[in-house]
Amino acid sequence: EIVMTQSPATLSVSPGERATLSCRASQSVSSNLAWYQQKPGQAPRLLIYGASTRATGIPARFSGSGSGTEFTLTISSLQSEDFAVYYCQQYNNWPPWAFGGGTKVEIK
Amino acid sequence: EVQLVESGGGLVKPGGSLRLSCAASGFTFSSYSMNWVRQAPGKGLEWVSSISSSSSYIYYADSVKGRFTISRDNAKNSLYLQMNSLRAEDTAVYYCARDHQLSRGAFDIWGQGTMVTVSS
């Protein structure tokens, strides 16, 4: 069973700054990695799939990179609406489809 | 508009049962694999169960295997989760989610969730 580990647990960033979130898989998941954004009281929203492809309607300031076991989500210039919790998820080896524990991006 | 709407959540005693429903609209439901994902209060996301488009393939998390049953009715554009022998640790918001057509296993559409509380 693949374990997904996200770091840091909390990231404090000022609006307009860059945010870099990390996700590590316990074994290779190739490029079968997704990122989701979740705001309080809302359902998760797919941001990135295939490790680097933005989902429909996702702004270009969100970018994903990596393959194998190491992945990064970068938000180039944080907007007020970007403060949220972000989850990575592998879908290479299943079941189970495994999520990371999340990174909370908060206002510095 | 592509939409998933869950219903059926509520308060149930330990050992009780509940059936969740997810109504799909705005897309060809019968062409997509579907999933249930849950989130305990203040916690992260946990995949629960998946079902293929024709119900040929069904998977469960170990934590619910033998107690939960996923099913679908393509004629009614609906997904279901029958939950039996409920435990306190099953307390969570339950989301239904659609598999991405191009990248199977990524979940591209989510419902708003339905809360299940297991407590005496």
CSV table of N, CA and C in Angstrom, one decimal, chain A residues 37-95:
chain,number,residue,atom,x,y,z
A,37,GLN,N,-7.6,21.2,-4.1
A,37,GLN,CA,-7.8,22.3,-3.1
A,37,GLN,C,-9.1,22.2,-2.4
A,38,GLN,N,-9.0,22.4,-1.1
A,38,GLN,CA,-10.3,22.4,-0.3
A,38,GLN,C,-10.4,23.6,0.6
A,39,LYS,N,-11.4,24.3,0.5
A,39,LYS,CA,-11.7,25.5,1.3
A,39,LYS,C,-12.7,25.1,2.4
A,40,PRO,N,-12.7,25.8,3.6
A,40,PRO,CA,-13.6,25.4,4.7
A,40,PRO,C,-15.0,25.2,4.2
A,41,GLY,N,-15.7,24.1,4.6
A,41,GLY,CA,-17.1,23.9,4.3
A,41,GLY,C,-17.4,23.5,2.9
A,42,GLN,N,-16.3,23.4,2.1
A,42,GLN,CA,-16.5,23.0,0.7
A,42,GLN,C,-15.9,21.7,0.3
A,43,ALA,N,-16.4,21.1,-0.8
A,43,ALA,CA,-15.8,19.9,-1.3
A,43,ALA,C,-14.4,20.2,-1.9
A,44,PRO,N,-13.6,19.2,-2.0
A,44,PRO,CA,-12.3,19.3,-2.7
A,44,PRO,C,-12.6,19.7,-4.2
A,45,ARG,N,-11.6,20.4,-4.8
A,45,ARG,CA,-11.6,20.7,-6.2
A,45,ARG,C,-10.3,20.2,-6.8
A,46,LEU,N,-10.5,19.5,-8.0
A,46,LEU,CA,-9.3,19.1,-8.7
A,46,LEU,C,-8.5,20.2,-9.3
A,47,LEU,N,-7.2,20.3,-9.0
A,47,LEU,CA,-6.4,21.4,-9.6
A,47,LEU,C,-5.5,20.8,-10.7
A,48,ILE,N,-4.8,19.7,-10.4
A,48,ILE,CA,-3.8,19.1,-11.2
A,48,ILE,C,-4.0,17.6,-11.3
A,49,TYR,N,-3.8,17.1,-12.5
A,49,TYR,CA,-3.8,15.6,-12.7
A,49,TYR,C,-2.6,15.3,-13.6
A,50,GLY,N,-2.3,14.0,-13.6
A,50,GLY,CA,-1.1,13.6,-14.3
A,50,GLY,C,0.2,14.4,-13.9
A,51,ALA,N,0.2,14.7,-12.7
A,51,ALA,CA,1.3,15.4,-12.0
A,51,ALA,C,1.5,16.9,-12.4
A,52,SER,N,1.1,17.2,-13.7
A,52,SER,CA,1.4,18.5,-14.2
A,52,SER,C,0.4,19.2,-15.1
A,53,THR,N,-0.7,18.5,-15.3
A,53,THR,CA,-1.8,19.0,-16.2
A,53,THR,C,-2.8,19.7,-15.4
A,54,ARG,N,-3.1,21.0,-15.7
A,54,ARG,CA,-4.1,21.7,-14.9
A,54,ARG,C,-5.5,21.3,-15.4
A,55,ALA,N,-6.4,21.1,-14.4
A,55,ALA,CA,-7.7,20.8,-14.7
A,55,ALA,C,-8.5,21.9,-15.3
A,56,THR,N,-9.6,21.7,-15.9
A,56,THR,CA,-10.4,22.7,-16.5
A,56,THR,C,-10.7,23.9,-15.6
A,57,GLY,N,-10.4,25.1,-16.1
A,57,GLY,CA,-10.7,26.3,-15.4
A,57,GLY,C,-9.7,26.7,-14.3
A,58,ILE,N,-8.6,25.9,-14.1
A,58,ILE,CA,-7.7,26.2,-13.1
A,58,ILE,C,-6.7,27.3,-13.6
A,59,PRO,N,-6.5,28.4,-12.8
A,59,PRO,CA,-5.6,29.5,-13.3
A,59,PRO,C,-4.1,29.0,-13.5
A,60,ALA,N,-3.5,29.7,-14.4
A,60,ALA,CA,-2.1,29.3,-14.7
A,60,ALA,C,-1.1,29.5,-13.6
A,61,ARG,N,-1.5,30.2,-12.5
A,61,ARG,CA,-0.6,30.4,-11.4
A,61,ARG,C,-0.4,29.1,-10.6
A,62,PHE,N,-1.2,28.1,-10.9
A,62,PHE,CA,-1.0,26.8,-10.3
A,62,PHE,C,-0.2,25.9,-11.2
A,63,SER,N,0.8,25.3,-10.7
A,63,SER,CA,1.6,24.4,-11.6
A,63,SER,C,2.1,23.2,-10.7
A,64,GLY,N,2.1,22.1,-11.4
A,64,GLY,CA,2.6,20.8,-10.8
A,64,GLY,C,3.8,20.3,-11.5
A,65,SER,N,4.7,19.6,-10.7
A,65,SER,CA,5.8,19.0,-11.3
A,65,SER,C,6.2,17.8,-10.5
A,66,GLY,N,7.1,17.0,-11.1
A,66,GLY,CA,7.6,15.8,-10.5
A,66,GLY,C,7.1,14.5,-11.1
A,67,SER,N,7.8,13.4,-10.7
A,67,SER,CA,7.4,12.1,-11.2
A,67,SER,C,8.1,11.1,-10.3
A,68,GLY,N,7.6,9.9,-10.3
A,68,GLY,CA,8.1,8.9,-9.4
A,68,GLY,C,7.7,9.0,-8.0
A,69,THR,N,8.5,9.5,-7.1
A,69,THR,CA,8.1,9.6,-5.7
A,69,THR,C,8.1,11.1,-5.2
A,70,GLU,N,8.6,12.0,-5.9
A,70,GLU,CA,8.7,13.4,-5.4
A,70,GLU,C,7.9,14.3,-6.3
A,71,PHE,N,7.0,15.1,-5.7
A,71,PHE,CA,6.1,16.0,-6.5
A,71,PHE,C,6.0,17.3,-5.8
A,72,THR,N,5.7,18.4,-6.6
A,72,THR,CA,5.6,19.7,-6.1
A,72,THR,C,4.4,20.4,-6.7
A,73,LEU,N,3.7,21.1,-5.9
A,73,LEU,CA,2.6,22.1,-6.3
A,73,LEU,C,3.1,23.5,-6.0
A,74,THR,N,3.2,24.3,-7.1
A,74,THR,CA,3.6,25.7,-6.9
A,74,THR,C,2.5,26.6,-7.2
A,75,ILE,N,2.3,27.6,-6.4
A,75,ILE,CA,1.3,28.7,-6.6
A,75,ILE,C,2.2,29.9,-6.8
A,76,SER,N,2.3,30.4,-8.0
A,76,SER,CA,3.3,31.4,-8.3
A,76,SER,C,3.1,32.8,-7.6
A,77,SER,N,1.9,33.2,-7.4
A,77,SER,CA,1.6,34.5,-6.7
A,77,SER,C,0.3,34.3,-6.0
A,78,LEU,N,0.4,34.1,-4.7
A,78,LEU,CA,-0.8,33.8,-3.9
A,78,LEU,C,-1.9,34.9,-4.0
A,79,GLN,N,-3.1,34.5,-4.3
A,79,GLN,CA,-4.2,35.4,-4.2
A,79,GLN,C,-5.0,35.0,-2.9
A,80,SER,N,-5.9,35.9,-2.5
A,80,SER,CA,-6.6,35.7,-1.3
A,80,SER,C,-7.5,34.5,-1.3
A,81,GLU,N,-8.0,34.1,-2.5
A,81,GLU,CA,-8.8,32.9,-2.6
A,81,GLU,C,-8.0,31.6,-2.7
A,82,ASP,N,-6.7,31.7,-2.6
A,82,ASP,CA,-5.9,30.5,-2.6
A,82,ASP,C,-5.6,29.9,-1.2
A,83,PHE,N,-5.9,30.7,-0.2
A,83,PHE,CA,-5.7,30.2,1.1
A,83,PHE,C,-6.7,29.1,1.4
A,84,ALA,N,-6.1,27.9,1.6
A,84,ALA,CA,-6.9,26.7,1.7
A,84,ALA,C,-6.0,25.5,2.1
A,85,VAL,N,-6.6,24.3,2.1
A,85,VAL,CA,-5.9,23.1,2.4
A,85,VAL,C,-5.7,22.4,1.0
A,86,TYR,N,-4.5,21.9,0.8
A,86,TYR,CA,-4.2,21.2,-0.5
A,86,TYR,C,-3.8,19.8,-0.2
A,87,TYR,N,-4.4,18.9,-1.0
A,87,TYR,CA,-4.1,17.4,-0.8
A,87,TYR,C,-3.5,16.9,-2.1
A,88,CYS,N,-2.5,16.0,-2.0
A,88,CYS,CA,-2.1,15.2,-3.1
A,88,CYS,C,-2.8,13.8,-3.0
A,89,GLN,N,-2.8,13.1,-4.2
A,89,GLN,CA,-3.5,11.8,-4.2
A,89,GLN,C,-2.8,11.0,-5.3
A,90,GLN,N,-2.4,9.7,-5.0
A,90,GLN,CA,-1.9,8.9,-6.1
A,90,GLN,C,-3.0,8.0,-6.6
A,91,TYR,N,-2.8,7.7,-7.9
A,91,TYR,CA,-3.8,6.8,-8.5
A,91,TYR,C,-3.0,5.8,-9.5
A,92,ASN,N,-1.8,5.5,-9.1
A,92,ASN,CA,-1.0,4.6,-9.9
A,92,ASN,C,-1.2,3.1,-9.5
A,93,ASN,N,-1.2,2.9,-8.2
A,93,ASN,CA,-1.4,1.6,-7.6
A,93,ASN,C,-2.6,1.6,-6.7
A,94,TRP,N,-3.6,0.9,-7.1
A,94,TRP,CA,-4.9,0.9,-6.4
A,94,TRP,C,-5.6,-0.5,-6.5
A,95,PRO,N,-6.5,-0.8,-5.5
A,95,PRO,CA,-6.8,0.0,-4.4
A,95,PRO,C,-5.7,-0.1,-3.3
